[in-house]
Short mmCIF file of C-alpha atoms and ligand atoms in Angstrom, two decimals:
data_model
loop_
_atom_site.label_atom_id
_atom_site.label_comp_id
_atom_site.label_asym_id
_atom_site.label_seq_id
_atom_site.Cartn_x
_atom_site.Cartn_y
_atom_site.Cartn_z
CA MET A 1 -2.64 50.13 59.10
CA SER A 2 -2.85 46.99 57.02
CA THR A 3 -1.55 45.32 53.90
CA ILE A 4 -4.08 44.23 51.29
CA GLY A 5 -2.63 42.43 48.27
CA ASN A 6 0.20 44.69 47.09
CA SER A 7 -1.12 47.79 48.89
CA THR A 8 0.64 48.63 52.13
CA ASN A 9 -0.26 51.08 54.90
CA ILE A 10 -3.88 51.45 53.89
CA VAL A 11 -6.83 52.18 56.16
CA TRP A 12 -10.53 51.65 55.37
CA HIS A 13 -12.37 54.99 55.33
CA LYS A 14 -15.92 54.73 56.63
CA CYS A 15 -18.74 57.12 55.74
CA SER A 16 -21.87 57.83 57.78
CA VAL A 17 -24.14 57.20 54.78
CA GLU A 18 -24.19 53.42 54.51
CA LYS A 19 -25.70 50.69 52.37
CA CYS A 20 -28.83 50.52 54.53
CA ASP A 21 -29.41 54.25 53.92
CA ARG A 22 -29.10 53.79 50.16
CA ASP A 23 -31.37 50.73 50.30
CA GLU A 24 -33.93 52.85 52.15
CA LEU A 25 -33.67 55.63 49.56
CA LEU A 26 -34.17 53.18 46.70
CA GLN A 27 -36.77 51.05 48.50
CA GLN A 28 -34.94 47.84 47.60
CA ARG A 29 -32.00 45.79 48.90
CA GLY A 30 -28.81 45.91 46.87
CA CYS A 31 -27.64 42.45 45.88
CA VAL A 32 -25.89 40.49 43.15
CA ILE A 33 -27.68 38.12 40.82
CA TRP A 34 -24.89 36.02 39.31
CA VAL A 35 -25.96 34.30 36.09
CA THR A 36 -23.61 31.50 35.04
CA GLY A 37 -23.76 29.01 32.18
CA LEU A 38 -22.36 28.00 28.84
CA SER A 39 -22.14 30.37 25.89
CA GLY A 40 -25.57 30.35 24.26
CA SER A 41 -27.39 29.21 27.40
CA GLY A 42 -29.38 32.46 27.54
CA LYS A 43 -27.50 34.45 30.20
CA SER A 44 -27.62 37.82 28.42
CA THR A 45 -31.24 37.31 27.35
CA LEU A 46 -32.26 36.51 30.93
CA ALA A 47 -30.25 39.47 32.27
CA CYS A 48 -32.09 41.85 29.91
CA ALA A 49 -35.52 40.37 30.65
CA LEU A 50 -34.77 40.62 34.36
CA GLY A 51 -33.54 44.20 34.01
CA ARG A 52 -36.72 45.13 32.13
CA GLY A 53 -39.01 43.31 34.58
CA LEU A 54 -37.44 44.93 37.63
CA HIS A 55 -37.27 48.37 35.99
CA ALA A 56 -41.00 48.13 35.28
CA ARG A 57 -41.51 47.59 39.03
CA GLY A 58 -39.49 50.73 39.80
CA LYS A 59 -36.35 48.87 40.84
CA LEU A 60 -32.83 50.07 39.99
CA THR A 61 -30.70 47.43 38.26
CA TYR A 62 -27.42 47.33 36.40
CA ILE A 63 -26.15 44.55 34.14
CA LEU A 64 -22.50 43.50 34.05
CA ASP A 65 -22.39 41.31 30.96
CA GLY A 66 -19.16 39.37 30.39
CA ASP A 67 -18.97 40.33 26.74
CA ASN A 68 -19.57 44.01 27.53
CA VAL A 69 -17.18 44.24 30.47
CA ARG A 70 -14.51 42.71 28.23
CA HIS A 71 -14.97 45.77 25.97
CA GLY A 72 -13.62 48.05 28.71
CA LEU A 73 -12.51 47.20 32.24
CA ASN A 74 -11.44 43.68 31.25
CA ARG A 75 -10.18 44.36 27.75
CA ASP A 76 -6.67 43.26 28.80
CA LEU A 77 -7.89 39.73 29.59
CA SER A 78 -7.87 36.70 27.29
CA PHE A 79 -9.73 33.39 27.67
CA ARG A 80 -6.87 31.44 29.22
CA ALA A 81 -7.63 30.07 32.68
CA GLU A 82 -5.84 32.72 34.75
CA ASP A 83 -7.44 35.54 32.76
CA ARG A 84 -10.92 34.04 33.09
CA ALA A 85 -10.29 33.80 36.84
CA GLU A 86 -9.27 37.47 36.91
CA ASN A 87 -12.31 38.37 34.77
CA ILE A 88 -14.57 36.73 37.35
CA ARG A 89 -12.73 38.30 40.30
CA ARG A 90 -12.92 41.83 38.91
CA THR A 91 -16.56 41.46 37.90
CA GLY A 92 -17.34 40.14 41.38
CA GLU A 93 -15.65 43.15 42.99
CA VAL A 94 -17.53 45.59 40.73
CA ALA A 95 -20.80 43.76 41.38
CA LYS A 96 -20.12 44.09 45.11
CA LEU A 97 -19.75 47.87 44.72
CA PHE A 98 -23.05 48.08 42.84
CA ALA A 99 -24.79 46.06 45.55
CA ASP A 100 -23.25 48.35 48.18
CA ALA A 101 -24.69 51.27 46.21
CA GLY A 102 -28.12 49.69 46.70
CA VAL A 103 -28.43 48.49 43.12
CA ILE A 104 -29.70 45.05 42.08
CA CYS A 105 -26.65 44.08 40.03
CA ILE A 106 -27.08 41.36 37.42
CA ALA A 107 -23.71 39.80 36.47
CA SER A 108 -23.97 37.51 33.45
CA LEU A 109 -20.78 35.80 32.46
CA ILE A 110 -19.82 32.20 31.73
CA SER A 111 -17.73 32.16 34.94
CA PRO A 112 -16.76 28.51 34.40
CA TYR A 113 -14.89 27.93 37.67
CA ARG A 114 -16.64 27.03 40.92
CA LYS A 115 -13.78 28.35 43.08
CA GLU A 116 -13.90 31.83 41.58
CA ARG A 117 -17.70 32.00 41.68
CA ASP A 118 -17.62 30.99 45.34
CA ALA A 119 -14.97 33.65 46.02
CA CYS A 120 -17.37 36.26 44.57
CA ARG A 121 -20.15 34.92 46.78
CA ALA A 122 -17.86 35.32 49.80
CA LEU A 123 -17.51 39.07 49.06
CA LEU A 124 -21.20 39.64 49.84
CA ALA A 125 -23.24 39.42 53.02
CA GLU A 126 -25.16 36.17 53.57
CA GLY A 127 -28.00 35.89 51.06
CA ASP A 128 -26.96 38.87 48.95
CA PHE A 129 -25.26 36.72 46.26
CA ILE A 130 -27.92 34.89 44.30
CA GLU A 131 -26.50 32.38 41.85
CA VAL A 132 -28.64 31.55 38.83
CA PHE A 133 -27.46 28.51 36.88
CA MET A 134 -28.57 28.35 33.24
CA ASP A 135 -28.63 24.56 33.12
CA ILE A 136 -29.02 24.24 29.37
CA PRO A 137 -27.33 21.22 27.76
CA LEU A 138 -24.32 21.82 25.53
CA HIS A 139 -26.08 20.38 22.47
CA VAL A 140 -28.88 22.95 22.84
CA CYS A 141 -26.42 25.85 23.22
CA GLU A 142 -24.49 24.54 20.27
CA ALA A 143 -27.61 24.25 18.11
CA ARG A 144 -28.50 27.88 18.96
CA ASP A 145 -24.96 29.15 18.24
CA PRO A 146 -26.14 32.73 17.57
CA LYS A 147 -22.60 34.04 17.06
CA GLY A 148 -21.27 31.01 15.15
CA LEU A 149 -18.58 30.50 17.81
CA TYR A 150 -19.29 26.79 18.45
CA LYS A 151 -18.92 26.18 14.73
CA LEU A 152 -15.55 27.93 14.74
CA ALA A 153 -14.49 26.03 17.87
CA ARG A 154 -15.46 22.65 16.37
CA ALA A 155 -13.50 23.59 13.26
CA GLY A 156 -10.49 24.27 15.49
CA LYS A 157 -10.53 27.97 14.62
CA ILE A 158 -11.12 28.99 18.27
CA LYS A 159 -8.99 27.17 20.83
CA GLY A 160 -10.11 26.73 24.43
CA PHE A 161 -13.83 27.29 23.89
CA THR A 162 -15.94 26.57 26.99
CA GLY A 163 -17.78 23.26 26.71
CA VAL A 164 -15.81 22.22 23.62
CA ASP A 165 -12.18 22.07 24.70
CA ASP A 166 -12.28 24.11 27.91
CA PRO A 167 -13.98 23.20 31.20
CA TYR A 168 -17.27 24.35 32.70
CA GLU A 169 -17.85 23.41 36.33
CA PRO A 170 -21.61 23.43 37.00
CA PRO A 171 -22.69 24.93 40.32
CA LEU A 172 -23.63 22.45 43.04
CA THR A 173 -25.78 24.67 45.25
CA SER A 174 -27.25 27.52 43.20
CA GLU A 175 -30.14 29.47 44.64
CA ILE A 176 -31.94 29.13 41.30
CA VAL A 177 -31.52 26.55 38.52
CA LEU A 178 -33.21 27.31 35.19
CA ARG A 179 -33.56 24.33 32.86
CA GLN A 180 -35.65 23.07 29.99
CA ASN A 181 -38.93 21.25 30.62
CA GLN A 182 -39.32 18.29 28.28
CA GLY A 183 -36.91 19.86 25.80
CA ILE A 184 -38.60 23.25 25.85
CA CYS A 185 -37.23 26.34 27.51
CA ASP A 186 -39.63 28.77 29.16
CA SER A 187 -39.66 32.21 27.54
CA PRO A 188 -37.06 34.71 28.81
CA ASN A 189 -39.85 36.70 30.53
CA ASP A 190 -41.11 33.57 32.30
CA LEU A 191 -37.55 32.77 33.44
CA ALA A 192 -37.12 36.36 34.64
CA ASP A 193 -40.37 36.04 36.62
CA ILE A 194 -38.92 33.04 38.49
CA VAL A 195 -35.99 35.19 39.60
CA ILE A 196 -38.21 38.18 40.44
CA SER A 197 -40.45 35.93 42.59
CA TYR A 198 -37.35 34.72 44.44
CA LEU A 199 -36.22 38.32 45.08
CA ASP A 200 -39.71 39.26 46.24
CA LYS A 201 -39.94 36.27 48.58
CA LYS A 202 -36.53 37.00 50.09
CA GLY A 203 -37.37 40.69 50.67
CA TYR A 204 -35.01 42.26 48.12
CA LEU A 205 -37.75 44.34 46.46
CA LYS A 206 -38.41 46.45 49.53
CA ALA A 207 -36.07 48.23 51.95
N1 LIG B 301 -12.74 30.71 24.20
C1 LIG B 301 -13.96 31.19 24.53
N2 LIG B 301 -14.74 30.54 25.42
C2 LIG B 301 -15.93 31.02 25.76
N3 LIG B 301 -16.46 32.18 25.25
C3 LIG B 301 -15.72 32.87 24.36
C4 LIG B 301 -14.45 32.40 23.96
N4 LIG B 301 -13.94 33.29 23.05
C5 LIG B 301 -14.87 34.26 22.90
N5 LIG B 301 -15.93 34.02 23.69
C6 LIG B 301 -17.07 34.96 23.80
O1 LIG B 301 -16.87 35.62 25.04
C7 LIG B 301 -18.02 35.54 25.86
C8 LIG B 301 -17.68 34.99 27.24
O2 LIG B 301 -17.06 35.95 28.01
P1 LIG B 301 -17.10 35.81 29.59
O3 LIG B 301 -16.39 36.99 30.13
O4 LIG B 301 -18.50 35.60 30.01
O5 LIG B 301 -16.27 34.46 29.85
S1 LIG B 301 -15.56 33.94 31.17
O6 LIG B 301 -16.51 34.12 32.28
O7 LIG B 301 -14.35 34.71 31.39
O8 LIG B 301 -15.24 32.52 30.91
C9 LIG B 301 -18.95 34.56 25.21
O9 LIG B 301 -20.21 35.20 25.26
P2 LIG B 301 -21.57 34.45 25.63
O10 LIG B 301 -21.90 33.66 24.39
O11 LIG B 301 -22.53 35.58 25.86
O12 LIG B 301 -21.38 33.61 26.84
C10 LIG B 301 -18.44 34.35 23.80
O13 LIG B 301 -19.21 35.12 22.91
N1 LIG B 302 -35.45 31.22 27.20
C1 LIG B 302 -35.02 31.05 25.95
N2 LIG B 302 -35.66 30.19 25.12
C2 LIG B 302 -35.24 30.00 23.87
N3 LIG B 302 -34.17 30.61 23.31
C3 LIG B 302 -33.49 31.46 24.08
C4 LIG B 302 -33.87 31.72 25.44
N4 LIG B 302 -32.99 32.60 25.97
C5 LIG B 302 -32.11 32.88 24.99
N5 LIG B 302 -32.40 32.22 23.85
C6 LIG B 302 -31.67 32.28 22.59
O1 LIG B 302 -30.43 31.61 22.79
C7 LIG B 302 -29.38 32.30 22.15
C8 LIG B 302 -28.30 32.62 23.17
O2 LIG B 302 -28.81 33.54 24.10
P1 LIG B 302 -27.84 34.54 24.87
O3 LIG B 302 -28.68 35.27 25.84
O4 LIG B 302 -27.03 35.34 23.90
O5 LIG B 302 -26.90 33.49 25.62
P2 LIG B 302 -25.51 33.71 26.38
O6 LIG B 302 -25.50 35.13 26.88
O7 LIG B 302 -25.54 32.72 27.49
O8 LIG B 302 -24.46 33.42 25.37
C9 LIG B 302 -30.00 33.54 21.49
O9 LIG B 302 -30.24 33.23 20.12
C10 LIG B 302 -31.29 33.72 22.23
O10 LIG B 302 -32.29 34.31 21.42
#
């Protein structure tokens, strides 16, 4: 019997069908691709391109997009620091379940804090958490501003906007860093291909 958080007297129940069996069934290795970066850096676009690219190769993926998860599971959370931390924690736990199911789970959320991202990494087996840093400068994200949120933040109409008046801690040791070349960003499909090549090389696209 053990105590986990606020749950007392709980025992882990093991089943004879395990992750390796599901991986075998799906002919892939369940893992988490964690896409982090500023608003407007291209996280959701990359996640979709990656989902499409892997689907076309017969691989099962699922996207946990920050915006979307905040429509349901995380609808009770705001953008203050403790709620962002909880947003990251919950998304990390859900991503872990997807990976355990054998799915290639693509989590795309700003996830501005290094400590919380690293805590999500620690939930997975070595190698199974693949951090992708969208290293796109703030001024580029701000110029894109597809939702007009930077404009509102600069006008003081949104308080605590990441990169404007709220922190973003860039990763120090991401598996993959995607950045502009001479001021030009590769197309979303080209960026997705970089990630797919990584997965292929590391053996995640076969059981
Ligand atoms: N204050 C503030 N700061 C940053 N972003 C804001 C804020 N308020 C709303 N939004 C919109 O919410 C999206 C980010 O949600 P996330 O769950 O990814 O954020 S976090 O990881 O909890 O920091 C983010 O979506 P993306 O642009 O896709 O990143 C914004 O559209
Ligand atoms: N590789 C790319 N090159 C150029 N523009 C891009 C690229 N990826 C995304 N964009 C554009 O940048 C904007 C923000 O992309 P989005 O995926 O919504 O970012 P995020 O999810 O990080 O907020 C959109 O207008 C999108 O079309």
